[in-house]
Amino acid sequence: MPSKQKKFPCFWCFAAPVGLYNSCLRMLNMRCLSIVFDLDETLIVANTMKSFEDRIEVLRVWIAQSIMDPMRVSGMYAEMKRYIDDRLLLKQYIESDVVMDNGKTYKVQLEEVLGLSDGHERLVRPVIRLPEKNIVLTRINSEIRDTSVLVRLRPAWEDLRSYLTAKGRKRFEVYVCTMAERDCALEMWRLLDLEAHLIASKQLSDRVVCVKSGK
């Protein structure tokens, strides 16, 4: 761009991470965009027994000390009831691998976890799905019941996933960035992309990025 004070051209230079130019060039050549998804409280809301108890206690304190309008207090009561109901489902799952909901009994189904590489050990997880509520109960470590998690999937996720995986020319490269621990992050993404259409299993190690809070 020309200098405003002097009549000779000047140039801006920027330092970019190694490989960024080639990555962008590849996307331009493929006419393909990158999408980076955040998992935490966006695509999914995951809770353990401990986090349910913490959330319920916070709401109880807020309600007890509240001088807010009745409508907002009513909303907090509804939110607390949802947490209590969900905690009961998770408690049943932890204790018996079975949950009762609206008179229906749901038992665990063993779901295979696709390996990150050809030599990766085959894993299965005990999972209960309540599709009408967009709820999934899973276990981060299949052998340890205390790692059980109740996951709520965002209702519009299936519509978005269908759009991203529509037949025809590939238009998007999908990545995930999350503050969750790696094993948890991989399981949360597996629940969202069960058939690995958005991110192939061999690409997961590069495309699911876990960061620390504040980074």
XYZ file of N, CA and C in Angstrom, residues 4-215:
636
model
N 1.135 7.446 3.018
C 0.417 8.715 2.933
C 1.368 9.907 3.006
N 2.507 9.726 3.685
C 3.435 10.838 3.868
C 4.523 10.861 2.796
N 4.929 9.676 2.376
C 5.972 9.594 1.357
C 5.422 8.819 0.168
N 5.934 9.095 -0.994
C 5.360 8.556 -2.218
C 5.981 7.235 -2.656
N 6.357 6.393 -1.693
C 6.875 5.079 -2.090
C 6.055 3.998 -1.381
N 5.981 2.817 -1.968
C 5.152 1.743 -1.394
C 5.717 1.262 -0.061
N 4.834 0.824 0.807
C 5.259 0.158 2.040
C 4.495 -1.156 2.170
N 5.056 -2.087 2.894
C 4.487 -3.424 2.986
C 4.331 -3.819 4.453
N 3.247 -4.558 4.727
C 3.019 -5.105 6.061
C 3.483 -6.555 6.072
N 4.150 -6.950 7.128
C 4.580 -8.343 7.280
C 3.977 -8.911 8.562
N 3.519 -10.146 8.495
C 2.905 -10.794 9.654
C 3.581 -12.140 9.897
N 3.815 -12.451 11.164
C 4.352 -13.764 11.531
C 3.187 -14.724 11.739
N 3.228 -15.874 11.100
C 2.152 -16.869 11.198
C 2.742 -18.200 11.643
N 1.971 -19.004 12.376
C 2.464 -20.319 12.800
C 2.871 -21.178 11.607
N 3.844 -22.033 11.824
C 4.303 -22.935 10.768
C 3.147 -23.821 10.309
N 2.962 -23.914 9.017
C 1.917 -24.782 8.464
C 0.599 -24.086 8.213
N 0.429 -22.864 8.758
C -0.850 -22.170 8.593
C -1.111 -21.824 7.131
N -0.078 -21.348 6.447
C -0.255 -20.970 5.038
C -0.681 -22.170 4.205
N -0.002 -23.294 4.392
C -0.343 -24.491 3.613
C -1.749 -24.981 3.924
N -2.144 -24.882 5.199
C -3.497 -25.305 5.572
C -4.542 -24.433 4.889
N -4.309 -23.125 4.912
C -5.260 -22.213 4.267
C -5.277 -22.420 2.758
N -4.101 -22.640 2.177
C -4.027 -22.859 0.736
C -4.784 -24.114 0.337
N -4.655 -25.153 1.146
C -5.373 -26.397 0.858
C -6.884 -26.174 0.893
N -7.356 -25.419 1.885
C -8.794 -25.140 1.962
C -9.270 -24.320 0.766
N -8.444 -23.347 0.354
C -8.823 -22.536 -0.805
C -8.890 -23.388 -2.065
N -7.914 -24.270 -2.228
C -7.904 -25.132 -3.414
C -9.085 -26.088 -3.426
N -9.473 -26.552 -2.247
C -10.603 -27.484 -2.142
C -11.940 -26.748 -2.059
N -11.877 -25.411 -1.963
C -13.087 -24.602 -1.753
C -13.852 -25.131 -0.538
N -13.107 -25.233 0.557
C -13.644 -25.859 1.773
C -13.312 -24.974 2.978
N -14.283 -24.774 3.867
C -14.094 -23.960 5.059
C -13.850 -24.828 6.289
N -13.114 -24.287 7.245
C -12.939 -24.967 8.531
C -13.987 -24.478 9.520
N -14.533 -25.411 10.296
C -15.453 -25.083 11.383
C -14.859 -25.618 12.676
N -14.754 -24.762 13.686
C -14.237 -25.175 14.992
C -15.397 -25.158 15.982
N -15.707 -26.323 16.543
C -16.792 -26.444 17.517
C -16.240 -26.421 18.935
N -16.950 -25.741 19.806
C -16.699 -25.821 21.245
C -17.729 -26.779 21.830
N -17.313 -27.667 22.705
C -18.248 -28.627 23.298
C -18.916 -28.090 24.554
N -18.159 -27.376 25.383
C -18.577 -27.045 26.741
C -19.774 -26.102 26.768
N -20.902 -26.614 27.240
C -22.108 -25.804 27.412
C -22.624 -25.232 26.093
N -22.195 -25.795 24.977
C -22.676 -25.327 23.671
C -23.347 -26.476 22.940
N -22.547 -27.364 22.358
C -23.138 -28.524 21.688
C -23.674 -29.532 22.692
N -23.030 -29.616 23.833
C -23.475 -30.551 24.870
C -23.438 -29.870 26.233
N -24.247 -30.393 27.154
C -24.139 -30.013 28.566
C -23.986 -31.314 29.341
N -22.817 -31.532 29.922
C -22.516 -32.785 30.617
C -22.416 -32.541 32.114
N -22.971 -33.472 32.888
C -22.928 -33.355 34.349
C -22.620 -34.700 34.996
N -21.817 -34.644 36.045
C -21.589 -35.786 36.921
C -22.481 -35.618 38.149
N -22.474 -36.605 39.041
C -23.239 -36.471 40.283
C -22.764 -35.243 41.066
N -21.451 -35.042 41.104
C -20.888 -33.906 41.851
C -21.339 -32.575 41.254
N -21.276 -32.442 39.946
C -21.657 -31.160 39.344
C -23.154 -30.901 39.477
N -23.971 -31.978 39.436
C -25.403 -31.797 39.692
C -25.628 -31.238 41.099
N -24.955 -31.839 42.085
C -25.118 -31.391 43.472
C -24.682 -29.937 43.638
N -23.583 -29.568 42.979
C -23.102 -28.186 43.062
C -24.101 -27.212 42.446
N -24.633 -27.560 41.286
C -25.586 -26.675 40.602
C -26.871 -26.518 41.421
N -27.342 -27.615 41.981
C -28.572 -27.574 42.783
C -28.367 -26.716 44.024
N -27.215 -26.869 44.676
C -26.934 -26.084 45.882
C -26.856 -24.590 45.563
N -26.213 -24.242 44.464
C -26.123 -22.830 44.067
C -27.510 -22.246 43.843
N -28.370 -22.997 43.156
C -29.730 -22.510 42.910
C -30.513 -22.349 44.210
N -30.330 -23.281 45.139
C -31.021 -23.178 46.428
C -30.612 -21.908 47.167
N -29.331 -21.604 47.143
C -28.839 -20.391 47.809
C -29.410 -19.149 47.137
N -29.383 -19.131 45.810
C -29.910 -17.973 45.084
C -31.393 -17.757 45.372
N -32.146 -18.863 45.399
C -33.586 -18.752 45.656
C -33.836 -18.253 47.076
N -33.067 -18.794 48.043
C -33.254 -18.404 49.449
C -32.923 -16.933 49.673
N -31.951 -16.419 48.930
C -31.518 -15.038 49.123
C -32.139 -14.086 48.107
N -32.998 -14.621 47.277
C -33.464 -13.853 46.125
C -34.426 -12.736 46.506
N -34.185 -11.586 45.894
C -35.151 -10.484 45.966
C -35.576 -10.121 44.541
N -35.391 -11.115 43.643
C -35.700 -10.892 42.241
C -37.193 -11.028 41.992
N -37.587 -10.732 40.767
C -39.000 -10.809 40.421
C -39.455 -12.267 40.424
N -40.736 -12.511 40.699
C -41.261 -13.877 40.810
C -41.031 -14.725 39.563
N -41.067 -14.112 38.384
C -40.888 -14.882 37.153
C -39.496 -15.500 37.092
N -38.480 -14.733 37.493
C -37.121 -15.255 37.474
C -36.945 -16.352 38.519
N -37.534 -16.167 39.685
C -37.474 -17.203 40.724
C -38.146 -18.478 40.237
N -39.280 -18.336 39.555
C -39.974 -19.496 39.003
C -39.091 -20.235 38.008
N -38.337 -19.481 37.203
C -37.418 -20.098 36.251
C -36.323 -20.881 36.946
N -35.833 -20.364 38.083
C -34.795 -21.069 38.828
C -35.342 -22.348 39.454
N -36.587 -22.308 39.922
C -37.211 -23.526 40.447
C -37.320 -24.591 39.353
N -37.712 -24.175 38.149
C -37.841 -25.121 37.037
C -36.483 -25.713 36.669
N -35.449 -24.875 36.685
C -34.102 -25.349 36.378
C -33.623 -26.334 37.436
N -33.888 -26.026 38.707
C -33.477 -26.919 39.785
C -34.196 -28.258 39.692
N -35.495 -28.246 39.343
C -36.245 -29.496 39.185
C -35.643 -30.347 38.070
N -35.244 -29.704 36.972
C -34.631 -30.447 35.876
C -33.327 -31.099 36.321
N -32.524 -30.365 37.092
C -31.279 -30.942 37.602
C -31.563 -32.120 38.537
N -32.565 -31.985 39.387
C -32.901 -33.066 40.323
C -33.369 -34.308 39.562
N -34.216 -34.114 38.551
C -34.693 -35.243 37.743
C -33.542 -35.909 36.994
N -32.665 -35.098 36.421
C -31.528 -35.650 35.683
C -30.570 -36.378 36.623
N -30.377 -35.826 37.815
C -29.500 -36.485 38.790
C -30.051 -37.856 39.164
N -31.374 -37.983 39.272
C -31.982 -39.277 39.581
C -31.719 -40.284 38.468
N -31.818 -39.843 37.209
C -31.502 -40.735 36.088
C -30.051 -41.201 36.163
N -29.153 -40.263 36.428
C -27.736 -40.613 36.506
C -27.472 -41.559 37.667
N -28.128 -41.350 38.796
C -27.962 -42.221 39.965
C -28.389 -43.653 39.631
N -29.524 -43.800 38.934
C -29.980 -45.135 38.541
C -28.966 -45.806 37.613
N -28.463 -45.038 36.678
C -27.485 -45.570 35.717
C -26.219 -46.037 36.428
N -25.741 -45.239 37.374
C -24.527 -45.604 38.108
C -24.734 -46.882 38.910
N -25.887 -46.986 39.552
C -26.126 -48.100 40.473
C -26.514 -49.396 39.776
N -27.220 -49.317 38.637
C -27.779 -50.560 38.077
C -27.664 -50.709 36.568
N -27.112 -49.717 35.873
C -27.057 -49.742 34.398
C -28.443 -49.796 33.773
N -29.435 -49.334 34.509
C -30.822 -49.292 34.035
C -31.439 -47.990 34.535
N -32.276 -47.362 33.698
C -33.007 -46.187 34.166
C -34.485 -46.343 33.842
N -35.314 -45.781 34.717
C -36.760 -45.734 34.505
C -37.139 -44.286 34.223
N -37.868 -44.076 33.123
C -38.290 -42.728 32.777
C -39.669 -42.775 32.135
N -40.620 -42.081 32.747
C -42.001 -42.056 32.247
C -42.574 -43.461 32.039
N -42.271 -44.342 32.985
C -42.819 -45.689 32.922
C -42.080 -46.633 31.994
N -41.045 -46.154 31.313
C -40.264 -46.998 30.410
C -38.939 -47.379 31.059
N -38.486 -48.585 30.751
C -37.204 -49.065 31.257
C -36.177 -49.032 30.133
N -35.035 -48.443 30.419
C -33.953 -48.357 29.436
C -32.726 -49.066 30.004
N -32.189 -50.009 29.244
C -30.997 -50.741 29.667
C -29.798 -50.297 28.834
N -28.608 -50.530 29.383
C -27.402 -50.116 28.662
C -27.236 -50.924 27.382
N -26.697 -50.270 26.394
C -26.266 -50.911 25.161
C -24.764 -50.678 25.043
N -24.037 -51.720 24.676
C -22.592 -51.580 24.545
C -22.269 -50.982 23.179
N -21.619 -49.819 23.191
C -21.251 -49.139 21.952
C -19.739 -49.187 21.781
N -19.315 -49.566 20.592
C -17.884 -49.664 20.319
C -17.294 -48.283 20.060
N -16.119 -48.064 20.618
C -15.391 -46.816 20.414
C -14.365 -47.050 19.318
N -14.468 -46.294 18.230
C -13.528 -46.456 17.127
C -12.128 -46.056 17.569
N -11.137 -46.852 17.181
C -9.764 -46.586 17.572
C -9.175 -45.383 16.863
N -8.226 -44.721 17.514
C -7.559 -43.573 16.906
C -6.570 -43.998 15.840
N -6.200 -45.284 15.846
C -5.293 -45.827 14.832
C -5.597 -47.307 14.678
N -4.978 -47.930 13.680
C -5.247 -49.346 13.412
C -4.859 -50.233 14.586
N -3.814 -49.855 15.315
C -3.361 -50.679 16.424
C -3.986 -50.326 17.756
N -4.934 -49.393 17.746
C -5.551 -48.935 18.996
C -6.438 -50.020 19.588
N -6.371 -50.159 20.908
C -7.160 -51.171 21.603
C -8.658 -50.912 21.435
N -9.410 -51.971 21.159
C -10.857 -51.852 20.982
C -11.518 -51.598 22.332
N -12.395 -50.607 22.379
C -13.101 -50.266 23.607
C -14.601 -50.311 23.375
N -15.331 -50.657 24.432
C -16.791 -50.553 24.391
C -17.239 -49.787 25.630
N -18.326 -49.047 25.475
C -18.849 -48.285 26.599
C -20.313 -48.628 26.810
N -20.743 -48.717 28.089
C -22.162 -48.957 28.389
C -22.936 -47.647 28.282
N -23.838 -47.565 27.336
C -24.517 -46.305 27.030
C -26.028 -46.497 27.077
N -26.720 -45.514 27.615
C -28.188 -45.468 27.555
C -28.571 -44.180 26.842
N -29.419 -44.313 25.828
C -29.874 -43.143 25.064
C -31.368 -42.939 25.270
N -31.740 -41.713 25.580
C -33.140 -41.303 25.663
C -33.374 -40.262 24.566
N -33.574 -40.714 23.335
C -33.602 -39.785 22.194
C -34.685 -38.728 22.270
N -35.828 -39.074 22.876
C -36.910 -38.088 22.939
C -36.561 -36.909 23.843
N -35.550 -37.096 24.706
C -35.109 -36.014 25.595
C -33.719 -35.494 25.227
N -33.132 -36.033 24.158
C -31.765 -35.667 23.775
C -30.779 -35.905 24.916
N -30.998 -36.992 25.655
C -30.139 -37.340 26.790
C -29.370 -38.620 26.475
N -28.087 -38.625 26.830
C -27.259 -39.824 26.732
C -26.531 -40.004 28.057
N -26.533 -41.227 28.558
C -25.762 -41.564 29.759
C -24.602 -42.446 29.328
N -23.402 -42.050 29.711
C -22.226 -42.795 29.303
C -21.209 -42.814 30.436
N -20.128 -43.552 30.229
C -19.090 -43.705 31.252
C -17.740 -43.446 30.594
N -17.006 -42.493 31.102
C -15.726 -42.149 30.488
C -14.746 -43.309 30.600
N -14.686 -43.924 31.767
C -13.924 -45.159 31.960
C -14.936 -46.263 32.238
N -15.058 -47.199 31.318
C -16.103 -48.220 31.418
C -16.035 -49.023 32.702
N -14.843 -49.104 33.305
C -14.657 -49.917 34.500
C -14.941 -49.150 35.792
N -15.080 -47.847 35.705
C -15.236 -47.030 36.916
C -16.571 -46.298 36.858
N -17.508 -46.718 37.704
C -18.853 -46.145 37.665
C -18.884 -44.668 38.049
N -17.918 -44.238 38.856
C -17.894 -42.836 39.270
C -17.563 -41.886 38.120
N -17.168 -42.426 36.971
C -16.907 -41.573 35.803
C -18.150 -41.450 34.917
N -19.289 -41.863 35.452
C -20.544 -41.783 34.693
C -20.969 -40.326 34.506
N -21.543 -40.050 33.349
C -21.924 -38.690 32.983
C -23.291 -38.707 32.305
N -24.121 -37.721 32.645
C -25.358 -37.501 31.898
C -25.118 -36.341 30.945
N -25.383 -36.590 29.681
C -25.099 -35.605 28.634
C -26.400 -35.197 27.950
N -26.626 -33.905 27.888
C -27.747 -33.372 27.101
C -27.191 -32.817 25.791
N -27.695 -33.337 24.680
C -27.289 -32.846 23.369
C -28.197 -31.687 22.966
N -27.633 -30.708 22.320
C -28.441 -29.586 21.853
C -29.474 -30.083 20.837
N -30.734 -29.672 20.989
C -31.807 -30.205 20.138
C -31.567 -30.028 18.645
N -30.939 -28.948 18.229
C -30.753 -28.688 16.797
C -29.500 -29.348 16.229
N -28.778 -30.112 17.058
C -27.529 -30.701 16.579
C -27.751 -31.632 15.393
N -28.766 -32.459 15.427
C -28.995 -33.404 14.333
C -29.226 -32.674 13.015
N -29.934 -31.557 13.061
C -30.155 -30.778 11.841
C -28.835 -30.230 11.302
N -28.001 -29.717 12.196
C -26.712 -29.176 11.771
C -25.812 -30.284 11.239
N -25.780 -31.408 11.935
C -24.933 -32.522 11.489
C -25.370 -33.017 10.112
N -26.678 -33.097 9.900
C -27.192 -33.535 8.598
C -26.769 -32.569 7.496
N -26.786 -31.283 7.816
C -26.359 -30.285 6.833
C -24.875 -30.435 6.515
N -24.064 -30.634 7.561
C -22.618 -30.739 7.365
C -22.225 -32.005 6.624
N -23.029 -33.054 6.735
C -22.704 -34.336 6.095
C -23.557 -34.590 4.860
N -24.229 -33.554 4.357
C -25.073 -33.728 3.172
C -24.237 -34.239 2.004
N -24.850 -35.068 1.170
C -24.138 -35.641 0.029
C -23.748 -34.539 -0.947
N -22.668 -34.804 -1.667
C -22.172 -33.812 -2.611
C -20.764 -33.393 -2.248
N -20.317 -32.279 -2.768
C -18.961 -31.803 -2.521
C -18.773 -31.431 -1.056
N -17.642 -31.872 -0.507
C -17.340 -31.558 0.886
C -17.075 -30.065 1.026
N -17.799 -29.421 1.935
C -17.690 -27.974 2.084
C -17.027 -27.546 3.384
N -16.875 -28.478 4.330
C -16.373 -28.093 5.651
C -15.376 -29.119 6.179
N -14.335 -28.611 6.851
C -13.429 -29.440 7.644
C -13.726 -29.125 9.107
N -14.004 -30.151 9.898
C -14.479 -29.948 11.269
C -13.352 -30.168 12.278
N -13.278 -29.263 13.256
C -12.331 -29.356 14.361
C -13.094 -29.108 15.665
N -12.509 -29.555 16.779
C -13.129 -29.381 18.097
C -12.100 -28.772 19.042
N -12.512 -27.753 19.785
C -11.665 -27.156 20.815
C -12.459 -27.129 22.115
N -11.905 -27.679 23.175
C -12.653 -27.814 24.421
C -11.723 -27.722 25.624
N -12.287 -27.379 26.779
C -11.518 -27.364 28.025
C -11.638 -28.687 28.777
N -12.373 -29.643 28.218
C -12.543 -30.939 28.877
C -11.251 -31.752 28.824
N -11.125 -32.709 29.753
C -10.013 -33.655 29.690
C -10.130 -34.470 28.407
N -9.008 -34.975 27.919
C -8.997 -35.577 26.579
C -9.941 -36.774 26.455
N -9.910 -37.699 27.416
C -10.788 -38.873 27.327
C -12.251 -38.454 27.308
N -12.577 -37.475 28.118
C -13.948 -36.970 28.165
C -14.308 -36.289 26.848
N -13.402 -35.473 26.328
C -13.660 -34.765 25.073
C -13.900 -35.735 23.925
N -13.088 -36.777 23.848
C -13.250 -37.756 22.768
C -14.582 -38.486 22.877
N -15.003 -38.785 24.096
C -16.289 -39.466 24.265
C -17.452 -38.528 23.950
N -17.363 -37.273 24.364
C -18.435 -36.324 24.054
C -18.578 -36.157 22.544
N -17.442 -36.074 21.849
C -17.519 -35.936 20.391
C -18.046 -37.214 19.744
N -17.681 -38.359 20.285
C -18.197 -39.622 19.737
C -19.719 -39.657 19.805
N -20.278 -39.154 20.903
C -21.737 -39.134 21.036
C -22.379 -38.247 19.973
N -21.676 -37.194 19.584
C -22.198 -36.274 18.580
C -21.988 -36.783 17.158
N -20.908 -37.504 16.951
C -20.537 -37.968 15.601
C -20.315 -39.473 15.639
N -21.391 -40.194 15.919
C -21.297 -41.622 16.228
C -20.658 -42.425 15.100
N -20.955 -42.081 13.861
C -20.440 -42.845 12.724
C -19.183 -42.220 12.125
N -18.631 -41.231 12.806
C -17.369 -40.593 12.393
C -17.441 -40.031 10.980
N -18.566 -39.406 10.644
C -18.699 -38.783 9.331
C -18.056 -37.395 9.295
N -18.071 -36.690 10.429
C -17.521 -35.333 10.461
C -16.009 -35.333 10.659
N -15.540 -36.187 11.551
C -14.097 -36.344 11.770
C -13.794 -37.836 11.760
N -12.978 -38.273 10.823
C -12.601 -39.686 10.763
C -11.832 -40.062 12.023
N -11.976 -41.315 12.443
C -11.363 -41.744 13.704
C -9.849 -41.525 13.713
N -9.197 -41.687 12.568
C -7.745 -41.522 12.510
C -7.330 -40.051 12.554
N -8.290 -39.141 12.397
C -7.982 -37.706 12.456
C -8.261 -37.101 13.834
N -8.869 -37.879 14.718
C -9.300 -37.334 16.009
C -8.151 -36.755 16.828
N -7.006 -37.428 16.815
C -5.891 -36.965 17.646
C -5.414 -35.579 17.228
N -5.580 -35.230 15.954
C -5.154 -33.919 15.468
C -6.267 -32.882 15.526
N -7.505 -33.331 15.432
C -8.611 -32.379 15.262
C -9.404 -32.108 16.542
N -9.205 -32.888 17.573
C -9.829 -32.599 18.867
C -8.743 -32.025 19.771
N -8.858 -30.742 20.065
C -7.823 -30.026 20.811
C -8.360 -29.658 22.193
N -7.621 -30.036 23.233
C -8.011 -29.729 24.614
C -7.111 -28.618 25.148
N -7.731 -27.572 25.660
C -6.974 -26.437 26.184
C -7.327 -26.222 27.647
N -6.440 -25.565 28.363
C -6.697 -25.253 29.762
C -7.463 -23.943 29.867
N -8.212 -23.811 30.944
C -8.991 -22.593 31.170
C -8.074 -21.376 31.195
N -8.486 -20.337 30.470
C -7.707 -19.113 30.438
C -6.679 -19.051 29.344
N -6.505 -20.162 28.604
C -5.514 -20.179 27.524
C -6.139 -19.673 26.228
